[in-house]
Amino acid sequence: MSSPQSSLKKAFKTIVLPRIRIVITGLLLIIVSKSASFVAPMAMRTFIDDLIPNEDLLGIKNLVALVLVALVIQAVTSFMLIKLVSVQAQYLITELRAEVQRKVLSLPVRFFDNTQSGALVSRVMKDVEGVKSLVGTGLVQLIGGLFTAVVAFVLLIRISPTLTLFSLAPLALFAVVAIKAFSVVRPVFRERGKIEAEVKGRLTETLSGIRIVKGFHAEKSEEASFSKGIHRLFDNVKKSMIYMALVSSSSILLAGIATTVITGIGGYYIINDQLTLGAFLQFTFLLGLLISPIFQLTSVGTEITDALAGLDRTEELLSEVSEYDDSGKTPFTEPLRSLRFDKVSYAYEKENLVLKNIDLEVKRGEVVALVGTSGAGKSTLASLAASYLTPTQGTVWVNDQPLGELSLSDYRSKLGVVLQDDFLFDGTLKENLLFVKPEASDQELEKALSAAHVKEFTDQFERGIDTIIGERGVKLSGGQRQRLAIARALLADPELLILDEATSSLDTESESLIQQSLAELTRGRATLVIAHRLSTIRNANLIVVLEKGQIVERGSHEELFQKQGRYYDLYTRQAKI
Ligand SMILES: Nc1ncnc2c1ncn2[C@@H]1O[C@H](COP(=O)(O)OP(=O)(O)OP(=O)(O)O)[C@@H](O)[C@H]1O
Ligand SMILES: [Mg+2]
């Protein structure tokens, strides 16, 4: 965790400095606005001490005009401050959100395995709001406030050093209380963002898993875990509220004391002719100008503290290494001819190898099928092929170049995946297809839909492919979802296709339909397919049997069947069911 100074410095460099023009505009505006606020108290003294005793009507007229002008200036500059600076700050939040989201999407899959999505949502949407306080009115107000305080202080000293001393003693005490409180509150704020993100994350999971929650009638336990989270949040907020209340009440108390003492001493000075009435009134006015920014400091201080905590988290995220950093990588534009695993091993956790010494090649126009019992490492192998993971040992070669040395975005643009738990977005069927190829023509769409036998069921929908399929495609059956996923892959027309159990939730009839479309889908590209239903891969060019992370058999369906080994066992066992 970084210290307040270092994060303030960092935030200044990365957030404030690039937007220094807005900040300076804001500062100029606030200085004009604050300077204008001094006109009224200054006029007060002339009004009482000179103009009234001398019955100077013209003077009064001029003075009133001057004060009015100052008021108008104040109003206009505060309006412009909001219009220019606050609106700009909101725009920056928008920009920063886009930047953080882009960054998040560029992070490797492993990052997401270890981070709650809800927490990331919070990072993207909420934490960046801190810029508002730094670039927007927060910092500007803080500096404007300090400016007012300093000017007011100088003017106060000029009126009466003793009175100033008496008024400043309680204020100094207040500053001590405030600084102390902020040092306590800062970590509390930091913690708050974290708790909020966790609670939100869990709630999101509960809602997306609503079928399981209800299926096991586990609402109570979800309620309990949510309630625990929000009470942690409550405790956190309570803690900061108490400290903030301490700051604001002590500020009110001490300011009150200062005013009362000054009234007493001021009265004494006036009676002894050491101070004119005008000067005294001016003093109290100016004291107000000195104190109000210190009050403001409380709220702006809280805001900036909160903002820095959020921006710290944003900074942390932005400093993660994107997997699409192409510096030093070779562009990969030629067609993909082959993908070859060369003695590849992989461990999710140290030492515990999930894949061992895999040698395997998929060529363009070929289908290589992976089979094996659950947990054998098939999906892991597919993840390596998709470069979601990088080998712990060994090399994945693409057209005789190591995958690790190629531009990842070039490689991924040649890739199409249909995964075990295939993902559909909330939206229409059509949108789910088009997101892989937004520019696809209606004919292309039509072709993919009929080849994947999606038309069979969309024709029954009242709104056809404009039907909304719900979050994760809940309004479709498992088989329908898979066919849609296949259509999506067909539309994307990738050079390397990875299919993880694409046919597992199909009945025999749709399976045979799908088999036809798969034959179509795999033509002319390299295909790596994982299937539990062994009947779907009989025509594969090569079948590889994985067991405990190792290849134990390889060959065509006929060869392996005749061999009566592991594949034969798997196949006959399945045929019996
Ligand atoms: N993200 C992960 N972090 C840690 N371990 C993992 C992760 N994903 C998978 N594993 C482990 O790796 C091993 C292989 O998993 P994998 O998903 O590759 O199996 P699979 O052959 O696809 O199984 P299935 O047929 O059930 O889909 C399993 O023991 C699993 O526990
Ligand atoms: Mg799997």
Coordinates of C-alpha atoms and ligand atoms in Angstrom, one line a residue:
M1 CA 0.0 0.0 0.0
S2 CA 1.4 3.4 -1.0
S3 CA 1.7 6.3 1.3
P4 CA -0.7 9.3 0.9
Q5 CA 2.2 11.4 -0.4
S6 CA 3.3 9.0 -3.0
S7 CA -0.2 8.3 -4.3
L8 CA -0.9 12.0 -4.4
K9 CA 2.3 12.5 -6.4
K10 CA 1.5 9.6 -8.7
A11 CA -2.1 10.8 -9.1
F12 CA -0.8 14.3 -9.9
K13 CA 1.5 13.0 -12.5
T14 CA -0.9 10.6 -14.3
I15 CA -4.2 12.4 -13.7
V16 CA -3.6 16.0 -13.1
L17 CA -0.6 16.8 -15.2
P18 CA -2.0 15.7 -18.6
R19 CA -5.1 17.8 -17.9
I20 CA -3.2 20.8 -16.5
R21 CA -5.0 23.2 -18.8
I22 CA -8.4 22.4 -17.2
V23 CA -7.0 22.6 -13.8
I24 CA -5.4 26.0 -14.5
T25 CA -8.6 27.3 -16.0
G26 CA -10.4 26.2 -12.9
L27 CA -7.8 27.8 -10.7
L28 CA -8.1 31.1 -12.6
L29 CA -11.8 31.1 -12.3
I30 CA -11.8 30.3 -8.7
I31 CA -9.3 33.0 -7.9
V32 CA -11.4 35.6 -9.7
S33 CA -14.5 34.3 -7.9
K34 CA -12.8 34.3 -4.5
S35 CA -11.2 37.7 -5.1
A36 CA -14.7 39.1 -5.9
S37 CA -15.9 37.7 -2.6
F38 CA -13.6 40.1 -0.8
V39 CA -15.2 43.2 -2.2
A40 CA -18.3 43.1 0.1
P41 CA -16.3 42.9 3.4
M42 CA -13.9 45.5 2.2
A43 CA -16.7 47.8 1.3
M44 CA -18.3 47.3 4.7
R45 CA -15.6 49.3 6.4
T46 CA -15.7 52.2 4.1
F47 CA -19.5 52.2 4.3
I48 CA -19.6 52.4 8.1
D49 CA -16.5 54.4 8.9
D50 CA -16.5 57.0 6.0
L51 CA -19.6 57.1 3.9
I52 CA -22.3 57.1 6.6
P53 CA -20.6 59.6 9.0
N54 CA -19.9 61.9 6.0
E55 CA -23.3 61.4 4.5
D56 CA -21.7 60.7 1.2
L57 CA -24.6 59.6 -1.0
L58 CA -22.7 59.4 -4.2
G59 CA -20.0 57.3 -2.5
I60 CA -22.8 54.9 -1.3
K61 CA -24.1 54.7 -4.8
N62 CA -20.7 53.8 -6.2
L63 CA -20.1 51.4 -3.4
V64 CA -23.4 49.6 -4.0
A65 CA -22.6 49.4 -7.8
L66 CA -19.1 48.0 -7.0
V67 CA -20.6 45.3 -4.7
L68 CA -23.2 44.4 -7.3
V69 CA -20.6 44.0 -10.0
A70 CA -18.5 41.8 -7.7
L71 CA -21.6 39.7 -6.9
V72 CA -22.2 39.2 -10.6
I73 CA -18.6 38.3 -11.3
Q74 CA -18.8 35.8 -8.5
A75 CA -21.9 34.2 -9.9
V76 CA -20.6 34.1 -13.4
T77 CA -17.3 32.6 -12.5
S78 CA -18.9 29.9 -10.3
F79 CA -21.2 29.0 -13.1
M80 CA -18.3 28.8 -15.5
L81 CA -16.4 26.7 -13.0
I82 CA -19.1 24.1 -13.1
K83 CA -19.6 24.4 -16.8
L84 CA -16.0 24.1 -17.8
V85 CA -14.3 22.2 -15.1
S86 CA -17.0 19.8 -13.7
V87 CA -18.3 18.9 -17.1
Q88 CA -14.7 18.3 -18.3
A89 CA -14.1 16.2 -15.2
Q90 CA -17.1 14.0 -16.1
Y91 CA -15.8 13.7 -19.6
L92 CA -12.5 12.5 -18.2
I93 CA -14.3 10.0 -16.1
T94 CA -15.8 8.7 -19.3
E95 CA -12.4 8.5 -21.0
L96 CA -10.8 6.9 -18.0
R97 CA -13.6 4.3 -17.8
A98 CA -12.9 3.4 -21.5
E99 CA -9.2 3.2 -20.8
V100 CA -9.6 0.9 -17.8
Q101 CA -12.1 -1.3 -19.6
R102 CA -9.8 -1.6 -22.5
K103 CA -7.0 -2.5 -20.1
V104 CA -9.1 -5.1 -18.3
L105 CA -10.0 -6.8 -21.6
S106 CA -6.4 -6.9 -22.6
L107 CA -5.4 -8.8 -19.5
P108 CA -4.6 -12.6 -19.8
V109 CA -7.3 -15.1 -18.9
R110 CA -5.4 -16.2 -15.8
F111 CA -6.0 -12.7 -14.4
F112 CA -9.7 -13.3 -14.5
D113 CA -9.5 -16.7 -12.9
N114 CA -8.1 -14.9 -9.9
T115 CA -10.3 -11.8 -9.8
Q116 CA -14.0 -11.4 -9.1
S117 CA -15.8 -9.9 -12.0
G118 CA -17.9 -7.8 -9.7
A119 CA -14.8 -6.2 -8.3
L120 CA -13.6 -5.4 -11.8
V121 CA -17.0 -3.8 -12.6
S122 CA -16.4 -1.5 -9.6
R123 CA -12.9 -0.7 -10.8
V124 CA -14.1 0.3 -14.2
M125 CA -17.2 2.3 -13.1
K126 CA -16.6 3.6 -9.6
D127 CA -13.0 4.0 -8.8
V128 CA -12.3 6.3 -11.7
E129 CA -14.8 8.8 -10.4
G130 CA -11.9 10.1 -8.2
V131 CA -10.7 12.2 -11.1
K132 CA -13.6 14.4 -10.5
S133 CA -12.1 15.4 -7.2
L134 CA -8.6 15.9 -8.6
V135 CA -9.3 17.6 -11.9
G136 CA -12.7 18.8 -11.2
T137 CA -13.9 21.1 -8.5
G138 CA -12.4 19.2 -5.6
L139 CA -8.8 20.2 -6.0
V140 CA -9.8 23.6 -7.5
Q141 CA -12.0 24.3 -4.5
L142 CA -9.3 23.2 -2.1
I143 CA -6.8 25.6 -3.7
G144 CA -9.4 28.3 -4.0
G145 CA -10.2 27.9 -0.4
L146 CA -6.5 28.1 0.6
F147 CA -6.1 31.2 -1.5
T148 CA -9.1 32.8 0.3
A149 CA -7.8 31.8 3.6
V150 CA -4.3 33.2 3.0
V151 CA -5.7 36.6 1.7
A152 CA -8.2 36.8 4.5
F153 CA -5.4 36.0 7.0
V154 CA -3.2 38.8 5.6
L155 CA -6.1 41.3 5.8
L156 CA -6.9 40.2 9.3
I157 CA -3.4 40.8 10.5
R158 CA -3.5 44.2 9.0
I159 CA -6.7 45.0 11.0
S160 CA -5.5 43.6 14.3
P161 CA -2.7 41.1 15.0
T162 CA -4.0 40.4 18.5
L163 CA -7.6 39.7 17.4
T164 CA -6.2 37.5 14.6
L165 CA -4.1 35.5 17.1
F166 CA -7.1 34.9 19.3
S167 CA -9.2 33.7 16.4
L168 CA -6.4 31.5 15.0
A169 CA -5.7 29.6 18.2
P170 CA -8.9 27.5 18.1
L171 CA -8.5 27.1 14.3
A172 CA -5.0 25.7 14.8
L173 CA -6.5 23.2 17.2
F174 CA -9.0 22.3 14.6
A175 CA -6.4 21.7 12.1
V176 CA -4.7 19.2 14.4
V177 CA -8.0 17.3 14.9
A178 CA -8.7 17.3 11.2
I179 CA -5.2 16.0 10.2
K180 CA -5.4 13.3 12.8
A181 CA -8.9 12.2 11.7
F182 CA -7.9 12.1 8.0
S183 CA -5.0 9.8 8.8
V184 CA -7.3 7.4 10.5
V185 CA -10.0 7.7 7.8
R186 CA -7.9 7.2 4.7
P187 CA -7.4 3.4 5.2
V188 CA -11.0 3.1 6.1
F189 CA -12.0 4.6 2.7
R190 CA -9.5 2.3 1.0
E191 CA -11.1 -0.6 2.6
R192 CA -14.6 0.5 1.7
G193 CA -13.9 0.3 -2.0
K194 CA -12.7 -3.2 -1.5
I195 CA -15.7 -4.3 0.5
E196 CA -18.1 -2.7 -1.8
A197 CA -16.5 -4.5 -4.8
E198 CA -16.6 -7.8 -3.0
V199 CA -20.2 -7.5 -1.9
K200 CA -21.3 -6.4 -5.4
G201 CA -19.3 -9.3 -6.9
R202 CA -21.0 -11.8 -4.7
L203 CA -24.4 -10.4 -5.4
T204 CA -23.8 -10.6 -9.2
E205 CA -22.8 -14.2 -8.8
T206 CA -25.9 -15.0 -6.7
L207 CA -28.1 -13.4 -9.4
S208 CA -26.4 -15.2 -12.3
G209 CA -26.6 -18.5 -10.4
I210 CA -30.3 -17.9 -9.4
R211 CA -31.3 -21.3 -10.8
I212 CA -28.9 -23.1 -8.5
V213 CA -29.7 -20.9 -5.6
K214 CA -33.4 -21.7 -5.9
G215 CA -32.8 -25.3 -7.0
F216 CA -31.1 -26.0 -3.7
H217 CA -33.4 -23.6 -1.9
A218 CA -30.2 -21.8 -0.7
E219 CA -31.7 -18.3 -0.5
K220 CA -31.1 -18.2 3.2
S221 CA -27.4 -18.8 3.0
E222 CA -27.1 -16.3 0.2
E223 CA -29.0 -13.8 2.3
A224 CA -26.6 -14.5 5.2
S225 CA -23.5 -14.0 3.1
F226 CA -24.9 -10.8 1.6
S227 CA -26.0 -9.5 5.0
K228 CA -22.5 -10.2 6.4
G229 CA -21.0 -8.2 3.5
I230 CA -23.3 -5.2 3.8
H231 CA -22.8 -5.1 7.6
R232 CA -19.1 -5.0 7.0
L233 CA -19.8 -2.1 4.8
F234 CA -21.9 -0.5 7.4
D235 CA -19.2 -0.8 10.0
N236 CA -16.8 0.8 7.6
V237 CA -19.1 3.7 6.8
K238 CA -19.9 4.1 10.5
K239 CA -16.3 4.4 11.4
S240 CA -15.6 7.0 8.8
M241 CA -18.8 8.9 9.6
I242 CA -17.9 9.1 13.2
Y243 CA -14.5 10.6 12.5
M244 CA -15.9 13.0 9.9
A245 CA -18.6 14.0 12.4
L246 CA -15.8 14.7 14.9
V247 CA -14.1 16.9 12.4
S248 CA -17.2 18.8 11.4
S249 CA -18.5 19.3 15.0
S250 CA -15.2 20.3 16.3
S251 CA -14.9 22.8 13.5
I252 CA -18.3 24.3 14.4
L253 CA -17.4 24.4 18.1
L254 CA -14.0 25.9 17.6
A255 CA -15.2 28.5 15.1
G256 CA -18.0 29.4 17.5
I257 CA -15.5 29.9 20.3
A258 CA -13.3 32.0 18.1
T259 CA -16.3 34.2 17.1
T260 CA -17.5 34.6 20.7
V261 CA -14.0 35.5 22.0
I262 CA -13.5 37.9 19.2
T263 CA -16.9 39.6 19.9
G264 CA -15.8 40.2 23.5
I265 CA -12.3 41.4 22.7
G266 CA -13.5 43.4 19.7
G267 CA -16.2 45.2 21.9
Y268 CA -13.5 46.1 24.4
Y269 CA -11.2 47.5 21.6
I270 CA -14.1 49.5 20.1
I271 CA -15.0 51.1 23.4
N272 CA -11.3 51.9 24.0
D273 CA -11.1 53.4 20.5
Q274 CA -8.5 50.9 19.4
L275 CA -10.8 49.7 16.6
T276 CA -13.5 51.4 14.5
L277 CA -16.9 49.7 14.2
G278 CA -16.3 49.4 10.5
A279 CA -12.9 47.7 11.0
F280 CA -14.5 45.3 13.5
L281 CA -17.4 44.3 11.2
Q282 CA -14.9 43.9 8.4
F283 CA -12.8 41.6 10.7
T284 CA -15.8 39.3 11.5
F285 CA -16.7 39.2 7.8
L286 CA -13.1 38.3 6.8
L287 CA -12.9 35.8 9.6
G288 CA -15.9 34.1 8.0
L289 CA -14.0 34.0 4.7
L290 CA -11.1 32.4 6.5
I291 CA -13.1 29.8 8.3
S292 CA -15.5 28.7 5.5
P293 CA -12.7 27.3 3.4
I294 CA -11.5 25.4 6.4
F295 CA -15.0 23.9 6.8
Q296 CA -14.9 23.1 3.1
L297 CA -11.6 21.5 3.6
T298 CA -13.4 18.9 5.7
S299 CA -15.7 17.8 2.8
V300 CA -13.1 18.3 0.1
G301 CA -10.5 16.5 2.1
T302 CA -12.9 13.5 2.5
E303 CA -13.6 13.6 -1.2
I304 CA -9.9 13.7 -2.1
T305 CA -9.0 11.0 0.3
D306 CA -11.7 8.8 -1.1
A307 CA -10.6 9.7 -4.6
L308 CA -7.0 8.9 -4.0
A309 CA -8.0 5.5 -2.6
G310 CA -10.0 4.8 -5.8
L311 CA -7.4 6.1 -8.1
D312 CA -4.8 4.0 -6.3
R313 CA -6.8 0.9 -7.3
T314 CA -7.2 2.2 -10.8
E315 CA -3.5 2.8 -11.1
E316 CA -2.8 -0.7 -9.8
L317 CA -5.0 -2.1 -12.5
L318 CA -3.6 0.1 -15.3
S319 CA -0.1 -1.1 -14.4
E320 CA -1.0 -4.7 -15.0
V321 CA 0.7 -6.0 -18.1
S322 CA -1.5 -6.4 -21.1
E323 CA -1.2 -9.6 -23.0
Y324 CA -1.5 -7.7 -26.3
D325 CA 1.8 -5.9 -26.0
D326 CA 3.2 -6.6 -29.4
S327 CA 6.6 -4.9 -28.9
G328 CA 9.3 -7.3 -30.1
K329 CA 6.6 -9.7 -31.5
T330 CA 6.5 -10.8 -35.1
P331 CA 3.4 -9.9 -37.0
F332 CA 1.5 -12.9 -38.2
T333 CA -0.4 -12.3 -41.3
E334 CA 0.2 -15.5 -43.4
P335 CA -2.5 -18.2 -43.4
L336 CA -2.2 -20.6 -40.5
R337 CA -0.9 -23.9 -41.8
S338 CA -0.2 -25.8 -38.7
L339 CA -0.2 -25.7 -34.9
R340 CA 2.2 -28.0 -33.2
F341 CA 2.7 -28.8 -29.5
D342 CA 6.3 -29.7 -28.9
K343 CA 7.0 -31.4 -25.5
V344 CA 4.5 -29.1 -23.9
S345 CA 3.8 -29.3 -20.1
Y346 CA 1.5 -27.2 -18.1
A347 CA 0.9 -26.6 -14.4
Y348 CA -1.8 -24.2 -13.0
E349 CA -0.1 -24.4 -9.6
K350 CA 3.6 -24.9 -9.2
E351 CA 4.9 -28.5 -9.6
N352 CA 1.5 -30.0 -10.2
L353 CA 1.6 -30.8 -13.9
V354 CA -1.8 -31.0 -15.5
L355 CA -0.3 -31.7 -18.9
K356 CA 3.0 -33.6 -19.4
N357 CA 5.2 -33.7 -22.5
I358 CA 2.5 -33.3 -25.1
D359 CA 3.5 -33.7 -28.8
L360 CA 0.7 -33.0 -31.2
E361 CA 0.1 -31.3 -34.5
V362 CA -3.0 -30.0 -36.2
K363 CA -2.7 -29.0 -39.8
R364 CA -4.9 -26.9 -42.0
G365 CA -7.8 -29.1 -43.3
E366 CA -7.4 -31.6 -40.5
V367 CA -9.4 -32.5 -37.5
V368 CA -7.6 -33.6 -34.4
A369 CA -9.8 -35.0 -31.7
L370 CA -9.0 -35.1 -28.0
V371 CA -10.7 -37.7 -25.9
G372 CA -10.2 -38.8 -22.3
T373 CA -11.8 -39.0 -18.9
S374 CA -12.9 -36.0 -17.0
G375 CA -10.0 -33.9 -15.6
A376 CA -7.5 -35.5 -18.1
G377 CA -6.5 -32.0 -19.3
K378 CA -8.4 -31.7 -22.5
S379 CA -9.7 -28.2 -21.9
T380 CA -6.3 -27.1 -20.6
L381 CA -4.8 -28.2 -23.9
A382 CA -7.4 -26.3 -25.7
S383 CA -6.6 -23.2 -23.6
L384 CA -3.0 -23.5 -24.5
A385 CA -3.9 -23.7 -28.2
A386 CA -6.1 -20.6 -27.8
S387 CA -3.1 -19.0 -26.0
Y388 CA -5.2 -18.3 -22.9
L389 CA -2.4 -20.0 -21.1
T390 CA 1.3 -20.2 -21.9
P391 CA 3.2 -23.5 -21.6
T392 CA 5.1 -24.1 -18.4
Q393 CA 7.6 -26.1 -20.4
G394 CA 7.9 -26.8 -24.1
T395 CA 6.8 -24.8 -27.1
V396 CA 3.7 -24.3 -29.2
W397 CA 4.7 -23.7 -32.8
V398 CA 2.6 -22.0 -35.3
N399 CA 3.8 -22.5 -38.9
D400 CA 7.2 -23.2 -37.4
Q401 CA 7.3 -20.1 -35.3
P402 CA 6.9 -20.2 -31.6
L403 CA 3.5 -18.9 -30.6
G404 CA 5.0 -16.8 -27.8
E405 CA 7.0 -14.8 -30.4
L406 CA 4.0 -13.9 -32.6
S407 CA 1.7 -10.9 -32.3
L408 CA -1.1 -12.2 -30.1
S409 CA -3.8 -10.1 -31.6
D410 CA -2.8 -11.3 -35.1
Y411 CA -3.0 -14.9 -33.8
R412 CA -6.3 -14.5 -32.0
S413 CA -7.8 -12.9 -35.1
K414 CA -7.4 -16.3 -36.8
L415 CA -9.0 -18.2 -34.0
G416 CA -12.5 -19.3 -33.3
V417 CA -13.7 -21.1 -30.2
V418 CA -16.8 -23.0 -29.2
L419 CA -16.3 -23.7 -25.5
Q420 CA -17.7 -26.2 -23.0
D421 CA -19.7 -23.6 -21.2
D422 CA -20.4 -21.5 -24.2
F423 CA -21.2 -17.9 -23.6
L424 CA -24.0 -15.9 -25.0
F425 CA -24.7 -12.3 -24.2
D426 CA -28.1 -10.9 -23.3
G427 CA -29.5 -9.5 -26.5
T428 CA -30.9 -10.9 -29.7
L429 CA -29.8 -14.0 -31.4
K430 CA -28.6 -11.8 -34.3
E431 CA -26.5 -9.6 -32.0
N432 CA -24.9 -12.7 -30.5
L433 CA -23.9 -13.8 -34.0
L434 CA -22.8 -10.5 -35.3
F435 CA -20.4 -9.6 -32.4
V436 CA -17.8 -11.8 -34.0
K437 CA -18.2 -10.2 -37.4
P438 CA -20.2 -6.9 -37.2
E439 CA -19.9 -6.3 -40.9
A440 CA -21.3 -9.7 -42.0
S441 CA -23.9 -9.5 -44.8
D442 CA -27.4 -11.0 -44.5
Q443 CA -26.4 -13.8 -46.9
E444 CA -23.4 -14.7 -44.8
L445 CA -25.6 -14.7 -41.7
E446 CA -28.2 -16.8 -43.5
K447 CA -25.6 -19.3 -44.6
A448 CA -24.1 -19.7 -41.1
L449 CA -27.6 -20.1 -39.6
S450 CA -28.7 -22.8 -41.9
A451 CA -25.4 -24.7 -41.8
A452 CA -25.5 -24.9 -38.0
H453 CA -29.2 -25.8 -38.2
V454 CA -30.2 -22.7 -36.1
K455 CA -33.0 -21.9 -38.6
E456 CA -34.9 -25.0 -37.5
F457 CA -35.7 -23.4 -34.2
T458 CA -35.6 -19.7 -34.9
D459 CA -38.2 -20.2 -37.6
Q460 CA -40.5 -21.2 -34.8
F461 CA -39.9 -18.0 -32.8
E462 CA -42.3 -15.2 -33.5
R463 CA -39.4 -12.7 -33.9
G464 CA -37.0 -15.1 -35.6
I465 CA -33.4 -14.1 -35.1
D466 CA -34.4 -10.9 -33.4
T467 CA -35.6 -12.9 -30.4
I468 CA -34.0 -11.8 -27.1
I469 CA -32.3 -14.8 -25.6
G470 CA -31.7 -13.5 -22.0
E471 CA -28.6 -13.3 -20.0
R472 CA -26.2 -16.1 -21.0
G473 CA -28.8 -17.3 -23.4
V474 CA -31.1 -18.7 -20.6
K475 CA -34.1 -18.6 -23.0
L476 CA -32.6 -21.2 -25.2
S477 CA -32.2 -24.9 -24.7
G478 CA -28.7 -26.3 -24.2
G479 CA -28.7 -27.8 -27.7
Q480 CA -30.0 -24.6 -29.2
R481 CA -27.2 -22.6 -27.5
Q482 CA -24.6 -24.9 -28.9
R483 CA -26.0 -24.7 -32.4
L484 CA -25.9 -20.9 -32.1
A485 CA -22.3 -21.1 -30.9
I486 CA -21.5 -23.2 -33.9
A487 CA -23.2 -20.7 -36.2
R488 CA -21.2 -18.0 -34.6
A489 CA -17.9 -19.8 -35.3
L490 CA -19.1 -20.5 -38.9
L491 CA -19.7 -16.8 -39.4
A492 CA -16.3 -15.9 -37.9
D493 CA -14.7 -18.3 -40.4
P494 CA -11.5 -18.8 -38.4
E495 CA -8.3 -20.5 -39.6
L496 CA -8.0 -22.4 -36.4
L497 CA -11.1 -23.7 -34.8
I498 CA -11.2 -25.0 -31.2
L499 CA -14.3 -26.9 -30.2
D500 CA -14.7 -28.0 -26.6
E501 CA -17.5 -30.5 -26.3
A502 CA -19.6 -28.7 -28.8
T503 CA -21.9 -31.6 -29.3
S504 CA -22.5 -32.7 -25.7
S505 CA -26.0 -31.6 -25.2
L506 CA -27.6 -32.7 -28.4
D507 CA -30.1 -35.5 -29.1
T508 CA -29.3 -38.1 -31.7
E509 CA -31.2 -36.3 -34.4
S510 CA -29.8 -32.8 -33.9
E511 CA -26.4 -34.5 -33.4
S512 CA -26.5 -35.9 -36.9
L513 CA -27.5 -32.6 -38.2
I514 CA -24.7 -31.0 -36.3
Q515 CA -22.3 -33.5 -37.6
Q516 CA -23.1 -32.5 -41.1
S517 CA -22.6 -28.9 -40.3
L518 CA -19.4 -29.7 -38.3
A519 CA -18.0 -31.4 -41.4
E520 CA -18.8 -28.1 -43.2
L521 CA -17.4 -26.1 -40.4
T522 CA -14.1 -27.9 -40.3
R523 CA -13.4 -27.9 -44.0
G524 CA -10.4 -25.8 -45.0
R525 CA -9.2 -25.0 -41.5
A526 CA -7.3 -26.6 -38.7
T527 CA -9.6 -28.0 -36.1
L528 CA -9.0 -29.1 -32.6
V529 CA -12.1 -30.8 -31.2
I530 CA -12.8 -32.2 -27.7
A531 CA -15.8 -34.5 -27.6
H532 CA -17.2 -36.7 -25.0
R533 CA -19.5 -38.3 -27.5
L534 CA -17.1 -40.4 -29.4
S535 CA -19.5 -41.0 -32.3
T536 CA -19.0 -37.4 -33.4
I537 CA -15.3 -37.7 -34.0
R538 CA -15.2 -41.0 -35.9
N539 CA -14.1 -39.1 -39.0
A540 CA -11.4 -37.1 -37.3
N541 CA -7.9 -37.4 -39.0
L542 CA -6.3 -38.1 -35.7
I543 CA -7.7 -39.1 -32.3
V544 CA -5.6 -38.6 -29.3
V545 CA -6.4 -40.2 -25.9
L546 CA -5.4 -38.1 -22.9
E547 CA -5.0 -39.6 -19.5
K548 CA -3.8 -37.7 -16.5
G549 CA -2.2 -35.1 -18.7
Q550 CA -0.4 -37.5 -21.0
I551 CA -1.1 -38.8 -24.4
V552 CA -1.6 -42.6 -24.0
E553 CA -2.9 -43.5 -27.5
R554 CA -3.1 -41.9 -30.9
G555 CA -4.4 -42.9 -34.3
S556 CA -7.6 -43.0 -36.5
H557 CA -10.9 -44.4 -35.2
E558 CA -10.3 -47.7 -37.0
E559 CA -6.8 -48.1 -35.8
L560 CA -7.6 -47.3 -32.2
F561 CA -10.7 -49.4 -32.3
Q562 CA -8.9 -52.5 -33.5
K563 CA -6.1 -52.0 -31.0
Q564 CA -8.7 -52.5 -28.2
G565 CA -6.9 -50.2 -25.8
R566 CA -8.1 -47.1 -23.9
Y567 CA -10.0 -45.7 -26.8
Y568 CA -11.8 -49.0 -27.3
D569 CA -12.7 -49.1 -23.6
L570 CA -14.1 -45.5 -23.7
Y571 CA -15.9 -46.2 -26.9
T572 CA -17.6 -49.4 -26.0
R573 CA -18.5 -48.2 -22.5
Q574 CA -20.2 -45.3 -24.1
A575 CA -22.0 -47.4 -26.8
K576 CA -23.5 -49.5 -24.0
I577 CA -25.2 -46.6 -22.3
Ligands
LIG1 N1 -8.1 -22.5 -13.7 C1 -7.6 -23.6 -13.1 N2 -6.8 -23.5 -12.0 C2 -6.3 -24.5 -11.4 N3 -6.5 -25.8 -11.8 C3 -7.3 -26.0 -12.9 C4 -7.9 -24.9 -13.6 N4 -8.6 -25.4 -14.6 C5 -8.4 -26.8 -14.5 N5 -7.7 -27.1 -13.5 C6 -7.2 -28.5 -13.2 O1 -6.6 -29.1 -14.3 C7 -7.0 -30.4 -14.5 C8 -7.4 -30.7 -16.0 O2 -8.6 -29.9 -16.2 P1 -9.3 -29.8 -17.6 O3 -10.3 -28.8 -17.5 O4 -8.2 -29.6 -18.6 O5 -9.9 -31.2 -17.8 P2 -10.8 -31.8 -19.0 O6 -10.0 -33.0 -19.5 O7 -11.2 -30.8 -19.9 O8 -12.0 -32.4 -18.1 P3 -13.6 -32.5 -18.6 O9 -13.7 -33.6 -19.5 O10 -14.3 -32.8 -17.3 O11 -13.9 -31.2 -19.2 C9 -8.0 -30.7 -13.5 O12 -7.4 -31.5 -12.5 C10 -8.5 -29.4 -12.9 O13 -8.7 -29.5 -11.6
MG2 MG -13.0 -29.8 -20.2

